[in-house]
Amino acid sequence: MAKLKVGILISGRGSNMAALIEAARSPGYPGEIACVVSNKADAAGLAIAAAAGIPTVTVSHRAYPDRESFDRDVSAALEKHGVEFVVLAGFLRIFSNWFPQHWAGRMINIHPSLLPSFKGLHVQQQALDAGVRLSGCTVHFVIPDLDAGPIIAQAAVPVLEGDDEAALTARILRQEHRLYPEVVRWFGEGRVSESGGKVAVRGLAPGATLLFSGEA
Ligand code: GRF
């Protein structure tokens, strides 16, 4: 079966991107990373992708008068590399409505909270401030509204006494690196469907769209 051609959008460190690149290296993985696009030339993730032999493109948002013309060029770069499926991995630009409409059903994001709780920025600190006992990460379809869109899978971690933002962030990130490659695998295997805002993943054991880590 042909592998799903995945394009990854980043703005920075790229640790989720690196986890996806690593997963895609294993022979049976049903996706291949066709290119990595950054809106920032100095994103650390670009060097990681290049070292892995993956084509990289920088499209600087500063060079564009409005969001949609930037979005159209990002899209053109993805399509030039044959991308069929877009994965946001720490991409820090807000899209015009055009981009998520163009990639509707073919674009996902990972967010470091259990959505719909804690949208926006510094969400690990928001979770600490709220005193929740569980947090985690969410993989969801991207729609024009920020940090919304049908939820595909989540991973939960405990919030422990004495946690600061860095500790909770690191605990969640370890689960992001497990969850994201797994979800992209499901897309590569053609298992994921969405109807009325609810996502179904065919052929998984019950509960497999929730990972739970009891790690401290
Ligand atoms: C992650 O915490 C992800 O959930 C959020 O941005 C961060 C990106 O980290 N969307 P990295 O660039 O993948 O290391």
Coordinates of C-alpha atoms and ligand atoms in Angstrom, one line a residue:
M1 CA 0.0 0.0 0.0
A2 CA 1.3 3.5 -0.8
K3 CA 2.4 5.5 2.1
L4 CA 0.6 8.6 3.2
K5 CA 2.6 11.7 2.2
V6 CA 2.8 13.8 5.3
G7 CA 3.9 17.4 5.6
I8 CA 4.9 18.8 9.0
L9 CA 4.6 22.5 9.9
I10 CA 6.8 23.8 12.7
S11 CA 8.0 27.1 14.2
G12 CA 10.6 26.0 16.7
R13 CA 12.2 23.1 18.5
G14 CA 10.5 20.3 16.5
S15 CA 10.6 17.5 19.1
N16 CA 7.2 16.2 17.9
M17 CA 8.4 16.4 14.3
A18 CA 11.5 14.4 15.3
A19 CA 9.3 11.7 16.9
L20 CA 7.3 11.5 13.7
I21 CA 10.5 11.3 11.6
E22 CA 11.7 8.5 13.8
A23 CA 8.5 6.6 13.6
A24 CA 8.3 7.0 9.8
R25 CA 11.8 5.4 9.6
S26 CA 10.5 2.0 10.6
P27 CA 9.7 0.0 7.5
G28 CA 6.1 -0.9 8.3
Y29 CA 5.0 2.6 9.1
P30 CA 2.2 3.7 6.7
G31 CA 3.4 7.3 6.4
E32 CA 6.4 9.1 5.0
I33 CA 7.5 12.7 5.8
A34 CA 7.5 14.4 2.4
C35 CA 8.6 17.8 3.7
V36 CA 8.9 20.1 6.7
V37 CA 7.8 23.7 6.4
S38 CA 8.7 26.4 8.9
N39 CA 7.6 30.0 9.1
K40 CA 10.9 30.8 10.9
A41 CA 14.3 30.4 9.2
D42 CA 15.9 29.8 12.6
A43 CA 13.6 27.0 13.8
A44 CA 15.8 24.4 15.4
G45 CA 13.7 21.6 14.0
L46 CA 14.7 22.5 10.4
A47 CA 18.3 21.3 11.1
I48 CA 16.9 18.0 12.5
A49 CA 14.8 17.4 9.5
A50 CA 17.6 18.3 7.1
A51 CA 19.9 15.9 8.9
A52 CA 17.3 13.2 8.4
G53 CA 17.3 13.9 4.6
I54 CA 13.9 15.5 4.6
P55 CA 13.2 18.4 2.3
T56 CA 12.7 21.6 4.3
V57 CA 11.1 24.9 3.2
T58 CA 11.0 28.2 5.0
V59 CA 8.1 30.5 4.2
S60 CA 8.5 33.6 6.3
H61 CA 5.2 35.2 7.4
R62 CA 7.0 38.5 7.5
A63 CA 7.2 38.6 3.7
Y64 CA 3.4 38.6 3.3
P65 CA 0.9 41.5 3.6
D66 CA -1.9 39.3 4.9
R67 CA -2.5 35.8 6.4
E68 CA -4.2 34.3 3.4
S69 CA -1.4 35.0 0.9
F70 CA 1.1 33.5 3.4
D71 CA -1.3 30.5 3.8
R72 CA -1.6 30.0 0.1
D73 CA 2.2 29.9 -0.3
V74 CA 2.6 27.4 2.5
S75 CA 0.0 25.3 0.9
A76 CA 1.7 25.5 -2.5
A77 CA 5.0 24.4 -0.9
L78 CA 3.3 21.4 0.7
E79 CA 1.6 20.5 -2.6
K80 CA 4.8 20.8 -4.5
H81 CA 6.1 18.0 -2.3
G82 CA 3.1 15.9 -2.9
V83 CA 1.7 16.3 0.6
E84 CA -1.6 14.7 1.2
F85 CA -1.9 15.2 5.0
V86 CA -0.7 18.1 7.2
V87 CA 0.5 17.7 10.7
L88 CA 1.0 20.8 12.9
A89 CA 3.8 20.4 15.4
G90 CA 4.4 23.5 17.3
F91 CA 3.4 25.8 14.4
L92 CA 2.8 29.2 16.0
R93 CA 1.0 31.1 13.2
I94 CA -2.8 31.6 13.2
F95 CA -4.2 30.7 9.8
S96 CA -6.7 32.6 7.7
N97 CA -9.9 30.6 7.3
W98 CA -8.7 29.6 3.9
F99 CA -6.0 27.2 5.1
P100 CA -8.1 24.9 7.4
Q101 CA -10.9 25.0 4.8
H102 CA -8.5 23.9 2.0
W103 CA -7.0 21.1 4.2
A104 CA -10.3 20.2 5.9
G105 CA -10.2 16.6 7.2
R106 CA -6.6 16.4 6.1
M107 CA -4.9 18.4 8.9
I108 CA -4.3 17.7 12.6
N109 CA -2.7 19.4 15.5
I110 CA -1.4 18.4 18.9
H111 CA -2.1 20.6 21.9
P112 CA -0.6 20.1 25.4
S113 CA -3.9 20.0 27.4
L114 CA -6.9 17.8 27.6
L115 CA -9.2 19.9 25.4
P116 CA -11.6 21.5 25.6
S117 CA -9.9 22.7 28.8
F118 CA -7.1 25.2 28.5
K119 CA -6.8 26.7 25.1
G120 CA -4.3 29.2 23.9
L121 CA -0.8 29.7 25.4
H122 CA 0.8 28.6 28.6
V123 CA -1.7 25.9 29.0
Q124 CA 0.3 23.8 31.4
Q125 CA 0.4 26.8 33.7
Q126 CA -3.3 27.3 33.2
A127 CA -3.8 23.6 34.3
L128 CA -1.6 24.1 37.4
D129 CA -3.5 27.3 38.3
A130 CA -6.8 25.5 38.0
G131 CA -5.6 22.8 40.3
V132 CA -6.6 19.9 38.0
R133 CA -5.3 16.4 39.0
L134 CA -5.1 15.2 35.4
S135 CA -3.7 16.9 32.3
G136 CA -2.3 15.6 29.1
C137 CA -2.4 16.3 25.3
T138 CA -5.0 16.2 22.6
V139 CA -4.7 15.4 18.9
H140 CA -7.5 17.0 17.0
F141 CA -8.6 18.0 13.5
V142 CA -7.8 21.6 12.7
I143 CA -10.7 23.9 12.0
P144 CA -10.7 27.7 11.7
D145 CA -11.4 28.1 15.5
L146 CA -8.3 27.9 17.6
D147 CA -7.7 24.7 19.6
A148 CA -11.1 23.4 18.6
G149 CA -11.9 20.8 16.0
P150 CA -13.0 17.1 16.5
I151 CA -10.9 15.3 19.0
I152 CA -9.1 12.2 17.7
A153 CA -7.1 10.9 20.7
Q154 CA -5.8 12.0 24.0
A155 CA -3.1 11.0 26.5
A156 CA -3.5 11.8 30.2
V157 CA -0.8 12.4 32.8
P158 CA -1.1 13.1 36.5
V159 CA -0.5 16.5 37.9
L160 CA 1.6 15.9 40.9
E161 CA 2.1 18.0 44.1
G162 CA 5.1 20.2 43.7
D163 CA 4.9 20.3 39.9
D164 CA 6.0 23.5 38.2
E165 CA 5.3 24.4 34.6
A166 CA 8.5 22.9 33.4
A167 CA 7.9 19.5 35.1
L168 CA 4.3 19.2 33.9
T169 CA 5.3 20.4 30.4
A170 CA 8.0 17.7 30.2
R171 CA 5.6 15.0 31.4
I172 CA 3.0 15.9 28.8
L173 CA 5.6 16.1 26.1
R174 CA 6.8 12.6 26.6
Q175 CA 3.2 11.5 25.9
E176 CA 2.9 13.8 22.9
H177 CA 5.9 11.9 21.4
R178 CA 4.1 8.6 21.9
L179 CA 0.6 9.7 20.8
Y180 CA 1.3 11.7 17.7
P181 CA 3.1 9.1 15.7
E182 CA 0.4 6.6 16.7
V183 CA -2.4 8.9 15.4
V184 CA -0.6 9.6 12.2
R185 CA -0.3 5.8 11.7
W186 CA -4.1 5.5 12.0
F187 CA -4.5 8.0 9.2
G188 CA -1.9 6.2 7.1
E189 CA -3.9 3.0 7.6
G190 CA -7.1 4.8 6.6
R191 CA -8.9 4.1 9.9
V192 CA -10.1 7.5 10.9
S193 CA -13.4 9.0 10.0
E194 CA -15.4 12.0 11.4
S195 CA -19.1 12.7 11.4
G196 CA -21.0 15.4 13.2
G197 CA -17.9 16.4 15.2
K198 CA -17.2 12.9 16.5
V199 CA -14.2 10.9 15.4
A200 CA -14.2 7.1 15.0
V201 CA -11.0 5.1 14.6
R202 CA -11.8 1.7 13.1
G203 CA -10.3 -1.6 14.2
L204 CA -8.7 -0.5 17.5
A205 CA -9.2 -2.1 20.8
P206 CA -11.8 -0.2 22.9
G207 CA -10.2 2.7 24.7
A208 CA -7.1 2.8 22.4
T209 CA -7.7 6.5 21.6
L210 CA -6.9 7.3 25.2
L211 CA -3.4 6.7 26.5
F212 CA -2.8 7.0 30.2
S213 CA 0.5 7.5 31.8
G214 CA 0.9 7.1 35.5
E215 CA 4.5 8.2 35.3
A216 CA 5.8 10.8 37.8
Ligands
GRF1 C1 4.1 21.0 21.9 O1 3.9 21.2 23.3 C2 2.8 20.9 21.2 O2 1.8 20.3 22.0 C3 2.5 22.4 21.0 O3 3.7 23.0 20.8 C4 4.8 22.3 21.3 C5 5.7 22.0 20.2 O4 6.9 21.4 20.7 N1 1.5 22.5 20.0 P1 7.9 20.8 19.7 O5 8.3 21.9 18.7 O6 7.2 19.6 19.0 O7 9.1 20.3 20.5

